[in-house]
Coordinates of C-alpha atoms and ligand atoms in Angstrom, one line a residue:
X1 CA 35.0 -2.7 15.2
X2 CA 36.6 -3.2 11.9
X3 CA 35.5 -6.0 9.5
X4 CA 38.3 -7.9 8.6
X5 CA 38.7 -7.8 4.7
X6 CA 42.4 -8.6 3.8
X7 CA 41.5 -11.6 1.7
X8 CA 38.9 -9.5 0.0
X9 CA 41.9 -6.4 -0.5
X10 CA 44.2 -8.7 -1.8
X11 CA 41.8 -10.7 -4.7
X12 CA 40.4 -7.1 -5.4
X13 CA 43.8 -5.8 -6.3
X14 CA 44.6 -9.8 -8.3
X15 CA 41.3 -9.1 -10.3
X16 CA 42.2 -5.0 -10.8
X17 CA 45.5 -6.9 -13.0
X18 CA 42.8 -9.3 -14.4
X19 CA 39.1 -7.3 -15.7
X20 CA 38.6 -3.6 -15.7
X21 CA 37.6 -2.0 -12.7
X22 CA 38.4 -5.1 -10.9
X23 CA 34.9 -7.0 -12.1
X24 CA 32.9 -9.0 -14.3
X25 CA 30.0 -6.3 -14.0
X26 CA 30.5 -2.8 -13.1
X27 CA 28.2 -1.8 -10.0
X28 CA 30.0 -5.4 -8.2
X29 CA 33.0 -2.8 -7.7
X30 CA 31.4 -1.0 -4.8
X31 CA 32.2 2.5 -6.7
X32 CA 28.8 4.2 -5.4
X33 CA 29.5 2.6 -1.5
X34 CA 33.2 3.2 -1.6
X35 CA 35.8 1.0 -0.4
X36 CA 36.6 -2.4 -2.2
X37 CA 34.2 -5.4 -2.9
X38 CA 33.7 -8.5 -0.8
X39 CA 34.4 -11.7 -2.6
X40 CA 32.2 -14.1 -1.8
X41 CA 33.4 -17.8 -1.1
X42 CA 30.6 -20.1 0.1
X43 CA 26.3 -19.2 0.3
X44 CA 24.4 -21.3 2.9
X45 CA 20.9 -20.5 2.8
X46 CA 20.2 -16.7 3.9
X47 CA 23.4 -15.8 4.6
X48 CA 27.1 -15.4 2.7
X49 CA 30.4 -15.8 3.8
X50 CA 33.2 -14.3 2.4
X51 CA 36.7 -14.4 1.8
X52 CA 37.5 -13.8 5.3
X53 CA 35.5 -15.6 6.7
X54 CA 32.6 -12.9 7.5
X55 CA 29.2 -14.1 7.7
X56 CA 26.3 -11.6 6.6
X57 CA 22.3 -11.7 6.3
X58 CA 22.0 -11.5 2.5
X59 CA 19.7 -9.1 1.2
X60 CA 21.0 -8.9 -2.4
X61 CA 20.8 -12.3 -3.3
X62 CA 22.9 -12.4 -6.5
X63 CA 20.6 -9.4 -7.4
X64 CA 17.4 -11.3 -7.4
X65 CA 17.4 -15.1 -9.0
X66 CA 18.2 -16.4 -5.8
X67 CA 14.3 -16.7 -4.4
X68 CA 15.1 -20.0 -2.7
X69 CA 18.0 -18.6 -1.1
X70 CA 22.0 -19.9 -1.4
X71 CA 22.7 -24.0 -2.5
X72 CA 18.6 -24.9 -2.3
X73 CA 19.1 -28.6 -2.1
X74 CA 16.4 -29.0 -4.7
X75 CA 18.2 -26.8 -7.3
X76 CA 21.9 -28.7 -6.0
X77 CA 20.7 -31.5 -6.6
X78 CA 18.8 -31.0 -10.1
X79 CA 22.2 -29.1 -11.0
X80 CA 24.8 -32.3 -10.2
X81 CA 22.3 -34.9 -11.1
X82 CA 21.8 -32.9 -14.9
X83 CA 25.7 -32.1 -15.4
X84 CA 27.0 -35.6 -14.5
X85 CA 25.0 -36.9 -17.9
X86 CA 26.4 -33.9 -20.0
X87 CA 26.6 -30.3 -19.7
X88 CA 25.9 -29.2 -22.8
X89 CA 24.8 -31.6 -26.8
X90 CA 23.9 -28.5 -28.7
X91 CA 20.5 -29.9 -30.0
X92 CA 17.4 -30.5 -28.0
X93 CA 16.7 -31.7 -24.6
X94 CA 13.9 -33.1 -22.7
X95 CA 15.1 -30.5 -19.8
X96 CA 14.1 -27.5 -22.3
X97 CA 10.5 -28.9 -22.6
X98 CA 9.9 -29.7 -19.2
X99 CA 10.9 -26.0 -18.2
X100 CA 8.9 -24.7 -21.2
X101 CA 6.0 -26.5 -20.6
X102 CA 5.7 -25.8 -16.2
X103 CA 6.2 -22.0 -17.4
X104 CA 3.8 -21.9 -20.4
X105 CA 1.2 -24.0 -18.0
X106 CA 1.2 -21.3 -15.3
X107 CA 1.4 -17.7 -17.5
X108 CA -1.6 -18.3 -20.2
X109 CA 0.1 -15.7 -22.8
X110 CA 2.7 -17.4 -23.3
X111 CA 1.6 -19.1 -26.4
X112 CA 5.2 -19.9 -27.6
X113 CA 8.8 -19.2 -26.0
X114 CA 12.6 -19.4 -26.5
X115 CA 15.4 -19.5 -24.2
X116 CA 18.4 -17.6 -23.9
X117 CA 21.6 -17.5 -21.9
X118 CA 20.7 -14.0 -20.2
X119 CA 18.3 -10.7 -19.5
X120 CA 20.1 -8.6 -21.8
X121 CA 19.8 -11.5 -24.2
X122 CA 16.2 -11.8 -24.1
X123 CA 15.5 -8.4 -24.3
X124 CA 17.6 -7.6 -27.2
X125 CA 15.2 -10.8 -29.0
X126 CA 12.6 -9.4 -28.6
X127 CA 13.2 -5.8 -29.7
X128 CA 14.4 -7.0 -32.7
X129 CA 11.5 -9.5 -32.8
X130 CA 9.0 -6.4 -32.4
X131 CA 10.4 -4.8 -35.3
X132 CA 10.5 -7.8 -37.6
X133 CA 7.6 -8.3 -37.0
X134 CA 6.1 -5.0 -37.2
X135 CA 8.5 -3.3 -39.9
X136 CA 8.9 -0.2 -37.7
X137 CA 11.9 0.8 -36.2
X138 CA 11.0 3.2 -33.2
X139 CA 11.0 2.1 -29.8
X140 CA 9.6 3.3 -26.4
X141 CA 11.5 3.3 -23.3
X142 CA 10.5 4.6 -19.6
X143 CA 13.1 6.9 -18.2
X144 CA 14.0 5.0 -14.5
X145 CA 13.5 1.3 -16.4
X146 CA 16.5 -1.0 -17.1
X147 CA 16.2 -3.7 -19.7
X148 CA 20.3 -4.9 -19.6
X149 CA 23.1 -3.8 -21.6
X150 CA 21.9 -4.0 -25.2
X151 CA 22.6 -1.1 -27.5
X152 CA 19.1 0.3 -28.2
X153 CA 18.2 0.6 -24.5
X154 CA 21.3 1.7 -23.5
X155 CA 19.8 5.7 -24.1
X156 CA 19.1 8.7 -21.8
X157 CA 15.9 10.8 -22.6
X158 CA 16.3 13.7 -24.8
X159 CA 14.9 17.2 -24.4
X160 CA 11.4 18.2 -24.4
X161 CA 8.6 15.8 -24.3
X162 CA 8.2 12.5 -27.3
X163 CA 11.7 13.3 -28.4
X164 CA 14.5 11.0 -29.4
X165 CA 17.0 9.4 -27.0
X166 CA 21.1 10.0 -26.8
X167 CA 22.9 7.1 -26.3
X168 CA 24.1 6.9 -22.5
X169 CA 27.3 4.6 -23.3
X170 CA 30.0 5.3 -25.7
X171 CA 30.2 2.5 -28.7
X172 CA 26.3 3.5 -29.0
X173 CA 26.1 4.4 -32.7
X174 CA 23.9 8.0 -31.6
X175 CA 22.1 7.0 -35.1
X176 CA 20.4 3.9 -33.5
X177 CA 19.9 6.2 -30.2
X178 CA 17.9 8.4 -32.2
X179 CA 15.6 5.3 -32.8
X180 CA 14.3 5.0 -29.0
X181 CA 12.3 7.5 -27.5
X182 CA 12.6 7.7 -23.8
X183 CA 9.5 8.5 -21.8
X184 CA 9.0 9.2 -17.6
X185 CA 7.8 6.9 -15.8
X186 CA 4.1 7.5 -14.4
X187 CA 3.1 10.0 -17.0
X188 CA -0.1 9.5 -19.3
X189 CA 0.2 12.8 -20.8
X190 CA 4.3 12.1 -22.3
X191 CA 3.2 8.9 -23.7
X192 CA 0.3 10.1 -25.5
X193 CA 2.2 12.7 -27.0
X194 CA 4.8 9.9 -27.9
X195 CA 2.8 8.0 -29.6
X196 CA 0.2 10.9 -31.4
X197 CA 3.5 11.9 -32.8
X198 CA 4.8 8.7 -33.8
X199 CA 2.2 6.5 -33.7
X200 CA 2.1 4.4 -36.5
X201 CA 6.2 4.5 -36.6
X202 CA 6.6 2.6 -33.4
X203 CA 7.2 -0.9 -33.2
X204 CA 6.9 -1.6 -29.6
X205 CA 7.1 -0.3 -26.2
X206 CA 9.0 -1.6 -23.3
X207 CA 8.8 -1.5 -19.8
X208 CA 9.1 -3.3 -16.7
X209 CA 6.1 -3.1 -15.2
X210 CA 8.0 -3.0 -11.5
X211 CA 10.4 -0.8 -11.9
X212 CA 13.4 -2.2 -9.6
X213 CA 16.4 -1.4 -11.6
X214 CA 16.3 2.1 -10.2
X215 CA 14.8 2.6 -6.9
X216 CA 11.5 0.3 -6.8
X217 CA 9.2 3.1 -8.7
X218 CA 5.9 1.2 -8.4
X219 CA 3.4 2.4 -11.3
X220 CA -0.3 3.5 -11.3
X221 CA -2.5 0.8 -12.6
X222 CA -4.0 3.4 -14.7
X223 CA -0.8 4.4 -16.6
X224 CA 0.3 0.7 -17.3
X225 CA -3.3 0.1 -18.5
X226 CA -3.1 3.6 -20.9
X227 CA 0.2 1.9 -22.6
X228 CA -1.4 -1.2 -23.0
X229 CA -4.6 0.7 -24.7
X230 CA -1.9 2.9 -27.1
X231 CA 0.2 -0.3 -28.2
X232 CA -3.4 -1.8 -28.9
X233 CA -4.6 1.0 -30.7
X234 CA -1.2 2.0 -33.1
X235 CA -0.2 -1.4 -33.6
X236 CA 2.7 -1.3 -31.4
X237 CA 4.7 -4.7 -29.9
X238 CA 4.1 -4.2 -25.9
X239 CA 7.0 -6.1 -24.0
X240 CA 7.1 -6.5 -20.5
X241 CA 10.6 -6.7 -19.4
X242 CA 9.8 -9.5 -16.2
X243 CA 13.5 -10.1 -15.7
X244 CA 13.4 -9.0 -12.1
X245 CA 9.7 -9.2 -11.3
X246 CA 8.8 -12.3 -13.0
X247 CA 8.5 -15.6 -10.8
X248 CA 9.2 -13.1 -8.3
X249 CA 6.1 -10.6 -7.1
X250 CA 3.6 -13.8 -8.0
X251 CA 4.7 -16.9 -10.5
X252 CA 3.3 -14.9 -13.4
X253 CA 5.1 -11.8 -12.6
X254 CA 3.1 -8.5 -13.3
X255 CA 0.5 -10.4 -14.5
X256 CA -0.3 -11.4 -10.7
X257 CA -0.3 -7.5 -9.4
X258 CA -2.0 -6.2 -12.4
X259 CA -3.8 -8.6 -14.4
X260 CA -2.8 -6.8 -17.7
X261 CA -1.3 -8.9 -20.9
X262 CA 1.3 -7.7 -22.8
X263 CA 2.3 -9.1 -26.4
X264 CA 5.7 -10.0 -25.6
X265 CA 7.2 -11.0 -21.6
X266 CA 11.3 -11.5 -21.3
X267 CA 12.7 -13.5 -18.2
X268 CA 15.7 -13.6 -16.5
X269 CA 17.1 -14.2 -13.0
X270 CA 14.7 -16.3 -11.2
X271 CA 14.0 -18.5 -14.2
X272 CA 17.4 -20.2 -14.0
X273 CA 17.4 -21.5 -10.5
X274 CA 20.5 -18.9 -10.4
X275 CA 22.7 -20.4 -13.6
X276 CA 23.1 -18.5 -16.8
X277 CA 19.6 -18.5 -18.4
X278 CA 17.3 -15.8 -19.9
X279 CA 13.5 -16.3 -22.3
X280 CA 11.2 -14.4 -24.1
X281 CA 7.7 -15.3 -25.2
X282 CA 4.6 -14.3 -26.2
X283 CA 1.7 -14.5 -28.5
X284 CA 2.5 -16.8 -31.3
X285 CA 1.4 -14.9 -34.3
X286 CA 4.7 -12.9 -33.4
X287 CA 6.5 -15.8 -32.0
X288 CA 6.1 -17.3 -35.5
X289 CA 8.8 -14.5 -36.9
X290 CA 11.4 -16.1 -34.8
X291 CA 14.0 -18.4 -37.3
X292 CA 13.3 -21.2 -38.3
X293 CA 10.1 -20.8 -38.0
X294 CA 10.4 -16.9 -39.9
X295 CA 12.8 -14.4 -40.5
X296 CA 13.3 -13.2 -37.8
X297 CA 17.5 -14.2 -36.7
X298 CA 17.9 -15.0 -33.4
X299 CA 20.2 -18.5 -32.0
X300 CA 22.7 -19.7 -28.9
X301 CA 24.9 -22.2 -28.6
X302 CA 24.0 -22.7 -24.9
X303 CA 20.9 -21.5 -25.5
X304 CA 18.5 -24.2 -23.7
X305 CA 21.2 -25.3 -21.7
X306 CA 20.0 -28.5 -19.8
X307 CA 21.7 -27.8 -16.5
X308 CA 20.7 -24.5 -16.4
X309 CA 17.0 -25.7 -17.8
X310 CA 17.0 -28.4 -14.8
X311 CA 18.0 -25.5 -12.4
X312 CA 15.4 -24.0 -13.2
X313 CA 12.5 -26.5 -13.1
X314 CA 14.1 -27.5 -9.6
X315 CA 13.7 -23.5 -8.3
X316 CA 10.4 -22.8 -10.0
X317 CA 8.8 -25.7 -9.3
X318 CA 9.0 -24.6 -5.1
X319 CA 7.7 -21.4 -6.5
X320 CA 5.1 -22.6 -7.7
X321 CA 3.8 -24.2 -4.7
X322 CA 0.6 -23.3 -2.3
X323 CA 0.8 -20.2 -0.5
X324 CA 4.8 -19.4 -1.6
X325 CA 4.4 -16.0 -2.3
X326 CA 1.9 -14.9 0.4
X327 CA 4.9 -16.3 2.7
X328 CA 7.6 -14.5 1.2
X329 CA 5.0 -11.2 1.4
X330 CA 4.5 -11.7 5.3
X331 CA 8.5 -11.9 5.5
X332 CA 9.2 -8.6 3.7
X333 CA 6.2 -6.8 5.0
X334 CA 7.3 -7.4 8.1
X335 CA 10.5 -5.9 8.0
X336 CA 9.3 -3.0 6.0
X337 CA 6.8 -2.3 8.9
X338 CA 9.3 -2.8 11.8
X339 CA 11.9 -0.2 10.2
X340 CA 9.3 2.3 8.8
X341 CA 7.6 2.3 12.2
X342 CA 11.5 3.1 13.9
X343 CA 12.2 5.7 11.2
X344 CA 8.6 7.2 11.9
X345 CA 9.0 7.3 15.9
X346 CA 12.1 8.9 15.2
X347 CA 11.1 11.6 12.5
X348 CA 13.4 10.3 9.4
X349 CA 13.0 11.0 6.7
X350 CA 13.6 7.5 5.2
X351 CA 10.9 4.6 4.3
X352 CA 10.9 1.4 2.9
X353 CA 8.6 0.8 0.0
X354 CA 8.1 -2.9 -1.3
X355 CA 5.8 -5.1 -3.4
X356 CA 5.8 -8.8 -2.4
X357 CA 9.4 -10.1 -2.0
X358 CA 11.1 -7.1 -3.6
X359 CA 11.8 -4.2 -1.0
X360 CA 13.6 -0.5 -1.9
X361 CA 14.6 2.4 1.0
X362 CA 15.1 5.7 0.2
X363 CA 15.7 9.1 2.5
X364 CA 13.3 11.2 1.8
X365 CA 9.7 11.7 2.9
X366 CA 6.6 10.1 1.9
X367 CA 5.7 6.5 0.7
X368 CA 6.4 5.5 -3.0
X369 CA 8.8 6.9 -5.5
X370 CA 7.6 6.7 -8.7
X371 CA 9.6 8.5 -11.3
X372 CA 13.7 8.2 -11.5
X373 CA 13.9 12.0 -11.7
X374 CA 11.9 12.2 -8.2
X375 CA 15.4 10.6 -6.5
X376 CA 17.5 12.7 -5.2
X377 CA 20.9 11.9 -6.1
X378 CA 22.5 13.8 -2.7
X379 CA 20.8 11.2 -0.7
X380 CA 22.7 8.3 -2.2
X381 CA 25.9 9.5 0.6
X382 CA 23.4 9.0 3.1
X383 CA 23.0 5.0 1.4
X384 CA 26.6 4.9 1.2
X385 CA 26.9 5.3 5.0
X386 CA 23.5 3.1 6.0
X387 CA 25.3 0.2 3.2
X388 CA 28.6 0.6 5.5
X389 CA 26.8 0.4 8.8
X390 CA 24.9 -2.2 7.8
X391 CA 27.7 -4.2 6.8
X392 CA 30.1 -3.6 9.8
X393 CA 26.7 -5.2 11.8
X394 CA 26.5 -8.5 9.4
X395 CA 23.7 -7.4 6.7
X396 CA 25.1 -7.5 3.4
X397 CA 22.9 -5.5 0.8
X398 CA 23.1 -3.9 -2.5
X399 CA 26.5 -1.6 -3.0
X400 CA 24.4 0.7 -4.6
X401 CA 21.2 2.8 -3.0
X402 CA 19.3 2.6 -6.1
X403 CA 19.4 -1.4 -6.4
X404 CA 16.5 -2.9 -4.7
X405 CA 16.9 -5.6 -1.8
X406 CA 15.4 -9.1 -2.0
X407 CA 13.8 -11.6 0.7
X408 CA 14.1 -15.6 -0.3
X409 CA 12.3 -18.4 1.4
X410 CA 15.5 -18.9 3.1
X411 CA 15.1 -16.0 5.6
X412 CA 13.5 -16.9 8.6
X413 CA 11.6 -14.9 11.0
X414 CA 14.5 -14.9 13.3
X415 CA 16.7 -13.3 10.6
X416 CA 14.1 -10.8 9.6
X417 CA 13.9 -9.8 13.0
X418 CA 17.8 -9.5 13.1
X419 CA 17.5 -7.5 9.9
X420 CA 15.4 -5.3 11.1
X421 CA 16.8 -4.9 14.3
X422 CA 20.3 -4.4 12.8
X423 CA 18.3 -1.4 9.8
X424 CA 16.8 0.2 13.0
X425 CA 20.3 1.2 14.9
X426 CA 22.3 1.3 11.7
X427 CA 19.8 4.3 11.0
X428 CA 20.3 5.4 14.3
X429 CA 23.8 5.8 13.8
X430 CA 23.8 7.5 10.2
X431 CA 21.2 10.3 10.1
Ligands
PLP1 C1 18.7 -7.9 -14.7 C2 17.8 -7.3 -15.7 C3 18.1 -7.3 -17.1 C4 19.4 -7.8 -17.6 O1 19.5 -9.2 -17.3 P1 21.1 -9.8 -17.4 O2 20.8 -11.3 -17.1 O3 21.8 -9.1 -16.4 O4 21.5 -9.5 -18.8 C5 17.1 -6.9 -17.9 N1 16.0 -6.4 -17.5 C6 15.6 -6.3 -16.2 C7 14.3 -5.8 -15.8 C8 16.5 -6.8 -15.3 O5 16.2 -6.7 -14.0

């Protein structure tokens, strides 16, 4: 049984006249699934319909700001009620306080903050905050981690341990490549040697402390803990790029899992109630660099939007109720345990790894994954297939087997079950 996708065929080949590749954003393109992308024309709750008229489970939700699923009335509401006063005045609004102040209530080390209009936005802020601040130029990375599209982060690892980056995108100057080292994941001994090289040359290290940009690589306590001791101890910025986890794993992202404070947090995703918004923050002896306050350049002319601030409030606000995220946990632990219990009875090689509402399948044995060279990239045809059979059975999830999967307050226990049903004999079918 065929899905019916002409609608979908025909705006794929309109757009393929209109952006490159067909999209706004290059992994929407279905290039690593194969075959052409759905477009999407209506969200209710848990579930998508597209421009056929197919309905699918959503387990991608807009990769991750949707935690209250599709059209929340709250955040509808907040968004109409906001835009019919004005979208947009370029100069301060209540709306940017009131977000501000519900976040900086709820995440003590976030002494001061600033909003932006995206992930890669943030980020970018705060790098070059970290080096204003500090006068260094050298920046850590973690091999596996994605921090957006901004040139600096946009590098592979070199060869050999605590060497310099190449850039892994042409229009990357390899000269500013050559300031970011890229270290693995998981692994006390490369950063040590990174920083007893460079030590006192490095202004900050990033990382997202859930890794679920590439594969969910969950990290020892013990090695997030280490870079927080060697930032402390040569003077180095540590950010914690929460664009995914943050709001999501607990309300104060990593902080919630771990317990351990970094100088500098970015945002994303979740934090706009699923409009165009982005923040950093941090302590405010480095907060204090950013213009006016210092000299430190860094501005938007949407930045603060009021829409997108009331958005927002609206979504974080449910987050940020009784018992949200032990519910959302149940949810996604259930399904983890239904598949990995089918895949076990069956002798697959494949398991479901997750922390709180963020969820990540691979085909391979064992239980965590927790260094982007430990993927094998062969396995990503067996994804391809699973994505397709999943699909053709009325789960939509990630076109892509190293993007994570997502559960929102939205999913009930009836469509986790279906979920997990519909995993169970799509795995049947492909391995
Ligand atoms: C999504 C993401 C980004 C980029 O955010 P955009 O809004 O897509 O620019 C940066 N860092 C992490 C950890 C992300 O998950």
């Amino acid at each position: 049984m065929a899905l019916k996708r002409e609608r979908s065929e025909q705006l794929f080949e309109q757009a393929q006249q209109l952006f490159p590749g067909g999209v706004n954003s290059p992994v929407r393109a279905f290039r690593s699934v194969g075959g052409t992308p759905l477009f999407f024309a209506r969200g209710e709750g848990a579930e998508v319909i597209d421009a056929d008229g197919n309905r699918f489970i959503d387990l991608c939700h807009s990769w991750g700001p949707l935690i209250l699923g599709h059209a929340h009335q709250a955040v509808v509401e907040a968004i109409t009620r906001t835009a019919a006063k004005g979208s947009t005045f370029g100069a301060p609004t209540e709306e940017e306080n009131m977000l501000a102040s519900f976040v900086m209530e709820r995440i003590p080390f976030i002494e001061r903050m600033r909003f932006v209009s995206s992930g890669t936005e943030a980020v970018m802020s705060a790098i070059r905050l970290a080096r204003g601040a500090t006068k260094r130029d050298l920046i850590i990375k973690f091999d596996g981690c994605y921090h957006g599209h901004f040139d600096s982060l946009l590098v592979n690892a070199g060869s050999g341990l605590a060497t310099f980056g190449t850039s892994s995108s042409a229009g990357v100057p390899e000269a500013l490549a050559q300031l970011t080292m890229v270290v693995p994941l998981n692994d006390e001994e490369a950063l040590e040697a990174a920083f007893a090289k460079h030590g006192g040359r490095i202004a900050g290290a990033i990382i997202e402390p859930v890794p679920a940009n590439n594969g969910l690589l969950l990290q020892d306590k013990s090695f997030l803990l280490k870079l927080r001791e060697l930032c402390t101890k040569h003077g180095s910025v540590l950010i914690f790029d929460e664009v995914i986890s943050g709001f999501r794993v607990g309300f104060a992202g990593s902080f919630c899992t771990y317990g351990i404070t970094p100088d500098l947090a970015t945002y994303g995703k979740i934090i706009g109630g699923g409009m165009p918004v982005g923040a950093y923050g941090g302590r405010h002896d480095l907060m204090k660099h950013i213009a006016p306050e210092g000299n430190v350049y860094q501005a938007g002319t949407l930045s603060g939007n009021p829409v997108a601030m009331a958005a927002g409030l609206a979504q974080v606000s449910e987050c940020a109720k009784g018992g949200f995220y032990m519910e959302l946990e149940r949810k996604t632990a259930s399904l983890c345990n239904s598949v990995n219990a089918h895949a076990k009875s069956k002798g697959y090689d494949y398991h479901i790894d997750h922390l709180g509402s963020i969820f990540w399948g691979f085909f391979a044995r064992g239980e965590h994954i927790q260094r982007a060279d430990a993927i094998d990239p062969a396995s990503m045809k067996s994804y391809a297939k699973l994505h397709a059979a999943l699909l053709e059975r009325g789960v939509y999830a990630a076109p892509s087997g190293y993007e994570v999967g997502f559960i929102s307050t939205a999913h009930t226990d009836e469509h986790i079950a279906r979920v997990a049903d519909t995993f169970c004999s799509a795995l049947d079918e492909v391995i």
